[in-house]
PDB file of C-alpha atoms in Angstrom:
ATOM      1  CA  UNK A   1       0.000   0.000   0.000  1.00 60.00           C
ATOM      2  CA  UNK A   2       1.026   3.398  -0.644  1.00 70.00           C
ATOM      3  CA  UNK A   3       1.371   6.242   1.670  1.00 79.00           C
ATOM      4  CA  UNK A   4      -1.969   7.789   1.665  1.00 86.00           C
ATOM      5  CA  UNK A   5      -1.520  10.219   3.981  1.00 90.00           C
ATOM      6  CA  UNK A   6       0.665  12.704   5.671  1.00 92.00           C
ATOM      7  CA  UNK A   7       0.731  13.408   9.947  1.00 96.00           C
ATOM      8  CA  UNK A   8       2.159  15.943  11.580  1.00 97.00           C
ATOM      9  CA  UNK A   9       1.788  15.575  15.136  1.00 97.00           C
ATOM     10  CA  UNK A  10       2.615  19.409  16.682  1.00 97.00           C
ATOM     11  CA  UNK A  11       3.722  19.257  20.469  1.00 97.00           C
ATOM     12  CA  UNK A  12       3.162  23.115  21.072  1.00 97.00           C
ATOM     13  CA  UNK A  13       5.105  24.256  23.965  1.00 96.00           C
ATOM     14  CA  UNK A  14       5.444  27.376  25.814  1.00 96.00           C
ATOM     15  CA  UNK A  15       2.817  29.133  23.461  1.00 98.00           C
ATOM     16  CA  UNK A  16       0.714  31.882  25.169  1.00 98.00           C
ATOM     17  CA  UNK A  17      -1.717  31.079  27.845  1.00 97.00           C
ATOM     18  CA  UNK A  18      -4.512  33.153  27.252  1.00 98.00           C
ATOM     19  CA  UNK A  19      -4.935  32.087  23.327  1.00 98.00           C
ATOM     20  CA  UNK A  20      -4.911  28.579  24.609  1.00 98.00           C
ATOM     21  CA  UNK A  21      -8.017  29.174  26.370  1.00 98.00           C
ATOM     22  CA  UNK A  22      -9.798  31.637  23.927  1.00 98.00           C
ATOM     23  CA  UNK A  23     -11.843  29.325  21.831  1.00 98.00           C
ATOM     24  CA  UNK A  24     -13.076  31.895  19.380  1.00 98.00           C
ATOM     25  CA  UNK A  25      -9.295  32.856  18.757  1.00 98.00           C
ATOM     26  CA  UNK A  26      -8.604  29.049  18.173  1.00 98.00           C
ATOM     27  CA  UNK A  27     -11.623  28.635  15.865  1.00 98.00           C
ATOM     28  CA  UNK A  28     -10.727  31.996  13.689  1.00 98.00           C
ATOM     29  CA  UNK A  29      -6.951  31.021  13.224  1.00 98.00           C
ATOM     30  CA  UNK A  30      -8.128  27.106  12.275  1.00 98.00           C
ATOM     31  CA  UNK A  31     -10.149  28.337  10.057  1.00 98.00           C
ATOM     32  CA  UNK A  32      -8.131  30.600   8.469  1.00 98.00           C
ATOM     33  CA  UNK A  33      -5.069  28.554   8.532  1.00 97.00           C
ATOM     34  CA  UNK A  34      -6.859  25.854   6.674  1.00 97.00           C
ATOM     35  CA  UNK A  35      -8.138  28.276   4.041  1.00 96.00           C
ATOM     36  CA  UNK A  36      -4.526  29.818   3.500  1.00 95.00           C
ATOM     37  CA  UNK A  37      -2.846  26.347   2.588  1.00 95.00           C
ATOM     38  CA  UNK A  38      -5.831  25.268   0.308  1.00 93.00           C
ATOM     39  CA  UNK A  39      -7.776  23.033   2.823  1.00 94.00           C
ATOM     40  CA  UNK A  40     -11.815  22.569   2.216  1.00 95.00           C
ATOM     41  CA  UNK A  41     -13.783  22.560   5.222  1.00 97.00           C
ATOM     42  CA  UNK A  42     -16.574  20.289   5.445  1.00 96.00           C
ATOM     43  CA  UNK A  43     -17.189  19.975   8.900  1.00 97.00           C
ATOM     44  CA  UNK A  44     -16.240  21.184  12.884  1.00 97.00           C
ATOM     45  CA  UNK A  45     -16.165  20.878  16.161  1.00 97.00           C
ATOM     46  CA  UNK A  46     -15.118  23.057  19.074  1.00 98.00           C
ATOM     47  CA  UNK A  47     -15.397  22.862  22.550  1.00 97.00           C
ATOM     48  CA  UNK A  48     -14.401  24.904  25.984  1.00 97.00           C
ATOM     49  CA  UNK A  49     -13.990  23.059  29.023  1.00 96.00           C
ATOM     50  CA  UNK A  50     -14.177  24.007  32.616  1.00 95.00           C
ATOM     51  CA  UNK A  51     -12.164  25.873  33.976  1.00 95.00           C
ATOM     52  CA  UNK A  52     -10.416  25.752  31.023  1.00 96.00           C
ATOM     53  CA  UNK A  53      -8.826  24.533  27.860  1.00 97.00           C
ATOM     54  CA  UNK A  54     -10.142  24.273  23.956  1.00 98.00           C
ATOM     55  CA  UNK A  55     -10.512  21.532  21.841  1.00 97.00           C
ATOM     56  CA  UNK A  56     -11.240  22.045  18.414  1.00 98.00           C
ATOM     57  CA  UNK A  57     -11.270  20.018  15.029  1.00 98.00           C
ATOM     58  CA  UNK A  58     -12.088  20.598  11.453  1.00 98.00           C
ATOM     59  CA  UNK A  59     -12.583  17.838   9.347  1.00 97.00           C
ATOM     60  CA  UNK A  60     -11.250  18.845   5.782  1.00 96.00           C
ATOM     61  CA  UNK A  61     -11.400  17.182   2.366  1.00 94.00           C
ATOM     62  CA  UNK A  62      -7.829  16.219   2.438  1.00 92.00           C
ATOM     63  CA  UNK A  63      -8.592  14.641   6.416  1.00 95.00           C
ATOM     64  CA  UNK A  64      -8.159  16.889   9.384  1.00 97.00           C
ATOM     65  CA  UNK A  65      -7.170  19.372  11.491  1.00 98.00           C
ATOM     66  CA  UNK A  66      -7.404  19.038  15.233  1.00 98.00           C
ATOM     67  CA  UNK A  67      -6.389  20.710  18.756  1.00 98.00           C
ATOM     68  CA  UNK A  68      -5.700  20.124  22.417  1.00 97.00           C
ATOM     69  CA  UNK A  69      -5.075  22.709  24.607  1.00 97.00           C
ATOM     70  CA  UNK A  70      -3.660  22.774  28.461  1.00 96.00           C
ATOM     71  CA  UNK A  71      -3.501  26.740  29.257  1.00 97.00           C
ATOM     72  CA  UNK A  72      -2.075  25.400  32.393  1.00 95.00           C
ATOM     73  CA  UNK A  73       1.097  24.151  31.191  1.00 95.00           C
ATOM     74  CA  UNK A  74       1.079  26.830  28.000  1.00 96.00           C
ATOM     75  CA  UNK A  75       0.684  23.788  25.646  1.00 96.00           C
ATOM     76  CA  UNK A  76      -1.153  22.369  23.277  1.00 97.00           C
ATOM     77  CA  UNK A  77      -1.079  19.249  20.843  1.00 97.00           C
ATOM     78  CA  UNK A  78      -2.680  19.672  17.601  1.00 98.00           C
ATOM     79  CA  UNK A  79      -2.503  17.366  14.747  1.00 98.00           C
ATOM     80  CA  UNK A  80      -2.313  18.132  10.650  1.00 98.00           C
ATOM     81  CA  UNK A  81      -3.631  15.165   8.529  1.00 97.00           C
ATOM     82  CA  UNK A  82      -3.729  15.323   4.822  1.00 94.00           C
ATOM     83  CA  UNK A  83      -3.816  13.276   2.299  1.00 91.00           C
ATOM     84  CA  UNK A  84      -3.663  14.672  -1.394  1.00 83.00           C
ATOM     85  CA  UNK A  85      -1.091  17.013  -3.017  1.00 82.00           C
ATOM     86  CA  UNK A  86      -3.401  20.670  -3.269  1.00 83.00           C
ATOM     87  CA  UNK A  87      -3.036  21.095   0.302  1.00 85.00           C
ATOM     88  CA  UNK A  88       0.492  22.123   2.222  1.00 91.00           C
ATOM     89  CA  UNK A  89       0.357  20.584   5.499  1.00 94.00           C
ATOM     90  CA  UNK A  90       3.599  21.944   6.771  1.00 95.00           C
ATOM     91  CA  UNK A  91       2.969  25.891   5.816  1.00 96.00           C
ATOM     92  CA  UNK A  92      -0.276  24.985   7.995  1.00 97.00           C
ATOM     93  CA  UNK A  93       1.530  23.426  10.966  1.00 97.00           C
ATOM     94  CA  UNK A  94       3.736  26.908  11.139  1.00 97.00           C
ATOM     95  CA  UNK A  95       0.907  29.363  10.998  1.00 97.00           C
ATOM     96  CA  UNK A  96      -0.426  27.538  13.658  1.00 98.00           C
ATOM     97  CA  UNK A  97       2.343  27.645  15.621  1.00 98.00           C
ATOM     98  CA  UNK A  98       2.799  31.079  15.391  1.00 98.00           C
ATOM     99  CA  UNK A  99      -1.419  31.981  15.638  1.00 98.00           C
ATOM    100  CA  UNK A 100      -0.777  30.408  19.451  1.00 98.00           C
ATOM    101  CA  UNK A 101       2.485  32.553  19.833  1.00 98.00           C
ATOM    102  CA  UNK A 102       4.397  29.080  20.288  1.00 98.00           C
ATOM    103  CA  UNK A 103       8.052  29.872  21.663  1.00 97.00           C
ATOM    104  CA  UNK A 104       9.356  26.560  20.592  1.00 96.00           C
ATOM    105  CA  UNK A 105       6.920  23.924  18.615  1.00 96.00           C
ATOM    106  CA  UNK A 106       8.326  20.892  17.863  1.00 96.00           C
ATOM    107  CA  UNK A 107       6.455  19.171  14.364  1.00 96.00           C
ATOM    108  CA  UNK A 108       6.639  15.229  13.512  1.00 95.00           C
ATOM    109  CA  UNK A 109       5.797  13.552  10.594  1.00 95.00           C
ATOM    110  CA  UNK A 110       4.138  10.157  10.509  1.00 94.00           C
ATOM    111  CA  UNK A 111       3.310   8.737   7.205  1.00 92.00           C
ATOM    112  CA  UNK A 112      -0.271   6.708   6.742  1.00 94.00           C
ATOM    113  CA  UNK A 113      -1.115   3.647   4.749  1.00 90.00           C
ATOM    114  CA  UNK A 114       2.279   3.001   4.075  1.00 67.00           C
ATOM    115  CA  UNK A 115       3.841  -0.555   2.623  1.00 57.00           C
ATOM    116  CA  UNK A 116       6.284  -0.539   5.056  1.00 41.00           C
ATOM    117  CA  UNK A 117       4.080  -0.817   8.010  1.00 43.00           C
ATOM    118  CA  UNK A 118       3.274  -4.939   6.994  1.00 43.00           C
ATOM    119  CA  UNK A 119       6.559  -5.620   8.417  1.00 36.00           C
ATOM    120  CA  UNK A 120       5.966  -3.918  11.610  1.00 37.00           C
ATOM    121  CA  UNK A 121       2.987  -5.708  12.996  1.00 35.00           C
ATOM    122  CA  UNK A 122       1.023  -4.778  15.772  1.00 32.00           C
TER     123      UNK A 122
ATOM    124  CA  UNK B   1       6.483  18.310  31.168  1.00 61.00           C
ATOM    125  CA  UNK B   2       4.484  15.212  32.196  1.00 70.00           C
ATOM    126  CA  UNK B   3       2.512  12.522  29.671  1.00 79.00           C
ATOM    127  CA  UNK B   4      -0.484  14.734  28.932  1.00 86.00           C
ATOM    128  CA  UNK B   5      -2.331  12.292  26.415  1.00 90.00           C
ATOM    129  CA  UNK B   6      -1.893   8.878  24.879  1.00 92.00           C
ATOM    130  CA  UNK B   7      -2.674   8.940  21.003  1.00 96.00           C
ATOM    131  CA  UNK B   8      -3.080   5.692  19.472  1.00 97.00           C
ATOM    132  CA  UNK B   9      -2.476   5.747  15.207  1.00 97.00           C
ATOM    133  CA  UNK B  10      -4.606   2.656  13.892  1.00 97.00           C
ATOM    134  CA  UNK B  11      -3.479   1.875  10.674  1.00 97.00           C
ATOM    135  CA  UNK B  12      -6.660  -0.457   9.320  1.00 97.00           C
ATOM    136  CA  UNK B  13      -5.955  -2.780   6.472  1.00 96.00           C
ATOM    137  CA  UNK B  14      -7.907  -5.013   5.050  1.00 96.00           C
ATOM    138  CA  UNK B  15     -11.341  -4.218   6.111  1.00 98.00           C
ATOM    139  CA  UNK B  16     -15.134  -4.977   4.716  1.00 98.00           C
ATOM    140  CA  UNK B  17     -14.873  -2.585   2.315  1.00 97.00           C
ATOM    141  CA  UNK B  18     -18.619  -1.403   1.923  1.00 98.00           C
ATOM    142  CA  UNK B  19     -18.596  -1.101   5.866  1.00 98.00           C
ATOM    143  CA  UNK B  20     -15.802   1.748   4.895  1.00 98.00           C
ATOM    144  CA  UNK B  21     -18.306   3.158   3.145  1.00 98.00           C
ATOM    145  CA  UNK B  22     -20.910   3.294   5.156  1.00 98.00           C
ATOM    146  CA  UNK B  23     -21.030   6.592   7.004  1.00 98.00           C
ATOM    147  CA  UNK B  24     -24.288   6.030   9.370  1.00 98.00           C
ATOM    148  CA  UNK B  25     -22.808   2.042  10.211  1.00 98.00           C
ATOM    149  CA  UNK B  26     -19.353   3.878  10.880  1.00 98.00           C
ATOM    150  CA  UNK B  27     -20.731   6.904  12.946  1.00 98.00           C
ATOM    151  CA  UNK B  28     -23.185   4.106  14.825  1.00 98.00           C
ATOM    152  CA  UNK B  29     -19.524   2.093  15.568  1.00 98.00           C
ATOM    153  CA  UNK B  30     -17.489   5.020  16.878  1.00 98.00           C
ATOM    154  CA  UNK B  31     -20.706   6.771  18.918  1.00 98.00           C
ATOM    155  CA  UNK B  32     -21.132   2.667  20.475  1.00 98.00           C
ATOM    156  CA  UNK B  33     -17.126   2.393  20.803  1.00 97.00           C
ATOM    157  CA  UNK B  34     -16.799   5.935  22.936  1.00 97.00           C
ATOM    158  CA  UNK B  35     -19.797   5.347  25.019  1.00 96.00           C
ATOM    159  CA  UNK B  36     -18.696   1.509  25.564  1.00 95.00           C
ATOM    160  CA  UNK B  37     -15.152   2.370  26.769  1.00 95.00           C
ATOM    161  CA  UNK B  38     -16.017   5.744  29.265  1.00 93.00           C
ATOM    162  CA  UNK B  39     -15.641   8.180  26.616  1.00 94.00           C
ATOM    163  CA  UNK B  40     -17.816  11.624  27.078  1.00 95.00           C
ATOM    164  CA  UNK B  41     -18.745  12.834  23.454  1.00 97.00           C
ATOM    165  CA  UNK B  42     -18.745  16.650  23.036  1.00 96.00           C
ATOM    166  CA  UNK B  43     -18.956  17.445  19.186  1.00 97.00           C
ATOM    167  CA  UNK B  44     -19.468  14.954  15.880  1.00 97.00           C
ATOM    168  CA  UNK B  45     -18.543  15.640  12.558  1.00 97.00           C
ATOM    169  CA  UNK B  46     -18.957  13.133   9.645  1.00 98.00           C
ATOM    170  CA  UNK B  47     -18.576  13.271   6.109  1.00 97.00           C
ATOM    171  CA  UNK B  48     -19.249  11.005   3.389  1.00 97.00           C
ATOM    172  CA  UNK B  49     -17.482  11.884   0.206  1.00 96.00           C
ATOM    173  CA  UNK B  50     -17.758  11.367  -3.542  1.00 95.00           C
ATOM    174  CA  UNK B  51     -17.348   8.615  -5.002  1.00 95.00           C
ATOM    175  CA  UNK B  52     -15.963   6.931  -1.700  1.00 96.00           C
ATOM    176  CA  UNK B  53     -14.809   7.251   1.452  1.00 97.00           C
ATOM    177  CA  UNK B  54     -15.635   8.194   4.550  1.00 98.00           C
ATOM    178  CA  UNK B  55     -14.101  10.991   7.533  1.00 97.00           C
ATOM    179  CA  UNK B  56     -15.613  10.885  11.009  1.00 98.00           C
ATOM    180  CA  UNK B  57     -14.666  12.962  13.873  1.00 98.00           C
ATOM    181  CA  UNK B  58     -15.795  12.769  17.515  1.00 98.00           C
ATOM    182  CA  UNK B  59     -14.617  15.334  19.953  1.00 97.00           C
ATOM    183  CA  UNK B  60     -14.760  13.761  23.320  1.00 96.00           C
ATOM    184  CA  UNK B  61     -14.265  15.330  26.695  1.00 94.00           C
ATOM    185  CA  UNK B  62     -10.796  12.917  26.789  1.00 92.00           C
ATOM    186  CA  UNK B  63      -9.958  14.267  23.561  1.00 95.00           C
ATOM    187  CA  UNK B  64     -10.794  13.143  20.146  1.00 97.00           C
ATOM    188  CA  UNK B  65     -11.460   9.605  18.132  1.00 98.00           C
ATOM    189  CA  UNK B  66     -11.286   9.995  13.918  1.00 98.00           C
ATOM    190  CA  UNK B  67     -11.563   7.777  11.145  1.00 98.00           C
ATOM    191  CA  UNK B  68     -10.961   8.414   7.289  1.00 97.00           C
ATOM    192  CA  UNK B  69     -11.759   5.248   5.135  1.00 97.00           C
ATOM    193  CA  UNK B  70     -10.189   4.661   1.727  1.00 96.00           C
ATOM    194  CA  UNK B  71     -13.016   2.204   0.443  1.00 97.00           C
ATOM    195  CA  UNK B  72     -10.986   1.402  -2.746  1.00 95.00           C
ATOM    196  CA  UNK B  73      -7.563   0.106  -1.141  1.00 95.00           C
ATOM    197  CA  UNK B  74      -9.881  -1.514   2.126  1.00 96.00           C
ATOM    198  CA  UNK B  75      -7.943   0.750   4.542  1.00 96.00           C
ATOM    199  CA  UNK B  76      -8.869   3.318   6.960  1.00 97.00           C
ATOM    200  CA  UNK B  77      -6.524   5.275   9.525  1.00 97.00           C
ATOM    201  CA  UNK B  78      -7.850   6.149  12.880  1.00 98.00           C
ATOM    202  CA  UNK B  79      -6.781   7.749  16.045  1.00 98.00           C
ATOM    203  CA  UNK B  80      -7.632   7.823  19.412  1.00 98.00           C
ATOM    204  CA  UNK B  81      -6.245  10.388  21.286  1.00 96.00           C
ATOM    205  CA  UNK B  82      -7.023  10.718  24.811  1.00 94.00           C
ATOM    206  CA  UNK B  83      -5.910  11.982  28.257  1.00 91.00           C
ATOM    207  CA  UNK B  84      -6.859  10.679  31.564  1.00 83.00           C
ATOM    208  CA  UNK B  85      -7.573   7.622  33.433  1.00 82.00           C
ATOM    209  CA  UNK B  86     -11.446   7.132  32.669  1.00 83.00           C
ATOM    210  CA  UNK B  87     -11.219   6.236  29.272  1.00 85.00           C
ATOM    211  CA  UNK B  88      -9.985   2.523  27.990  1.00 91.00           C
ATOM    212  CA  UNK B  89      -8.285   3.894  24.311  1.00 94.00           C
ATOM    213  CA  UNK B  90      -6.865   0.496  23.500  1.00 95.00           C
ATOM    214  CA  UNK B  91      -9.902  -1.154  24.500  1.00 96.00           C
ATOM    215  CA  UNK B  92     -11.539   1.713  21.736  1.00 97.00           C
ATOM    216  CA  UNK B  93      -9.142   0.904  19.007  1.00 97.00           C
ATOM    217  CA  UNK B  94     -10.093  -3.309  19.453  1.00 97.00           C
ATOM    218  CA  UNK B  95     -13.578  -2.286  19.256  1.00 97.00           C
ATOM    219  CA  UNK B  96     -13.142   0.244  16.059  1.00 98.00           C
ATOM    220  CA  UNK B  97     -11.303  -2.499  14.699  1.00 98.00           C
ATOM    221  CA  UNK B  98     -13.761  -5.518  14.852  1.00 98.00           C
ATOM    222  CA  UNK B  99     -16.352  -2.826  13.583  1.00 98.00           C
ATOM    223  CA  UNK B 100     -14.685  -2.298  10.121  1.00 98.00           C
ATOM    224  CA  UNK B 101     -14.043  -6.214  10.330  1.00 98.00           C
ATOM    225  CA  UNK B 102     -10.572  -5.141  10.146  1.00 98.00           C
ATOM    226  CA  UNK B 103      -8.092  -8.652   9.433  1.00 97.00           C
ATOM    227  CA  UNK B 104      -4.745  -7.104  10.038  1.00 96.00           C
ATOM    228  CA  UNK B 105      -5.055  -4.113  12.372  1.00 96.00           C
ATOM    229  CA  UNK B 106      -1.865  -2.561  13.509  1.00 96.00           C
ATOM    230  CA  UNK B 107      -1.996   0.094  16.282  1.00 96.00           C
ATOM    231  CA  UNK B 108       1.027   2.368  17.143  1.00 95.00           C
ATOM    232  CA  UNK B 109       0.993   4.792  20.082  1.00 95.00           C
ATOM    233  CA  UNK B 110       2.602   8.169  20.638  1.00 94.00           C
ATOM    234  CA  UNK B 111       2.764   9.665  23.788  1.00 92.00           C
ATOM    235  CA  UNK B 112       2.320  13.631  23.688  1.00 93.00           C
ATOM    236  CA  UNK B 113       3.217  16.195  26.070  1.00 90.00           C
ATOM    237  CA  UNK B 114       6.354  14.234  27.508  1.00 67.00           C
ATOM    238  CA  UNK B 115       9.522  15.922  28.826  1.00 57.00           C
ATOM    239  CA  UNK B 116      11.493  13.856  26.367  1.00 41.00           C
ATOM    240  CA  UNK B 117       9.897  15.906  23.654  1.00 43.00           C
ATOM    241  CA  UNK B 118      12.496  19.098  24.496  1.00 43.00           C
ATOM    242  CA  UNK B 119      15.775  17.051  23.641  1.00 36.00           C
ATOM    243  CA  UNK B 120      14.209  15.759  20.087  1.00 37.00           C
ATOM    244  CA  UNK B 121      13.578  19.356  18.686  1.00 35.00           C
ATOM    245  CA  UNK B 122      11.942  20.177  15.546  1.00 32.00           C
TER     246      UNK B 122
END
């Protein structure tokens, strides 16, 4: 099997507080980070929990985008999935980075539905 | 920085095909496989898409649980990425498996949030 997908996995560390817990701040720059690199939304879900903390996910045409935050600790994991060429997962894991002010983000790639995986097993 | 979520990757291969295309059986599978291992669902987002294929998203108070099927190759990647102790996430992805009548599931899992994280960089 091919690779049918790309993953970044974003550990988002010492980002600012306050935007982690601002859900319509989250919701604005998904949105318009997913617009910018060519995504198509066709679907969301965001939610604020008590006392605090966002999650928030857009599923997209080419798979999704998603979001954990932990104002607490200043960090948040959020995940790029894509599958397809029109779409530039990477440009999209940056502007998210810096939408959250994110001192030091740390981005890594998994690739889906690959060949390769057979061998590995379980 | 402390383990602040497990996130299994469930690379599906070799599933019942139609089942991968079957948005209302797949929704009915994750909705039965959150509620059946502690999982508190906040938001839902499915799309079916054209000519195949499938992407469901469930925001859950642990996190988040999402599916996209690839019909055509019999394949679907999902993840199951949660935080806490109430929820049962490789209990979920056994479940989500025998759903899609998966033959030859393989399940990798990431933690996020760890201190490690800092020496890797970007």
């Amino acid at each position: 099997m091919e690779v049918l997908g790309s993953h970044l996995l974003l550990e988002l560390k010492n980002c600012n507080s306050e935007l982690l817990n601002d859900l319509s701040y989250i919701r604005k720059a998904m949105i318009e980070t997913a617009q910018d690199v060519g995504a198509t939304i066709v679907g969301e879900s965001f939610h604020h929990f008590s006392p605090q903390g966002v999650t928030g996910i857009l599923a997209i045409a080419e798979s999704h985008i998603s979001i954990h935050t932990w104002p607490e600790y200043g960090y948040a994991a959020a995940d790029i999935f894509s599958c397809g060429t029109s779409f530039r997962p990477m440009e999209a894991a940056t502007k998210l980075a810096e939408a959250l002010e994110c001192r030091t983000p740390e981005i890594r790639e998994i690739q889906r539905g690959l060949a390769v995986h057979e061998a590995v097993g379980r």
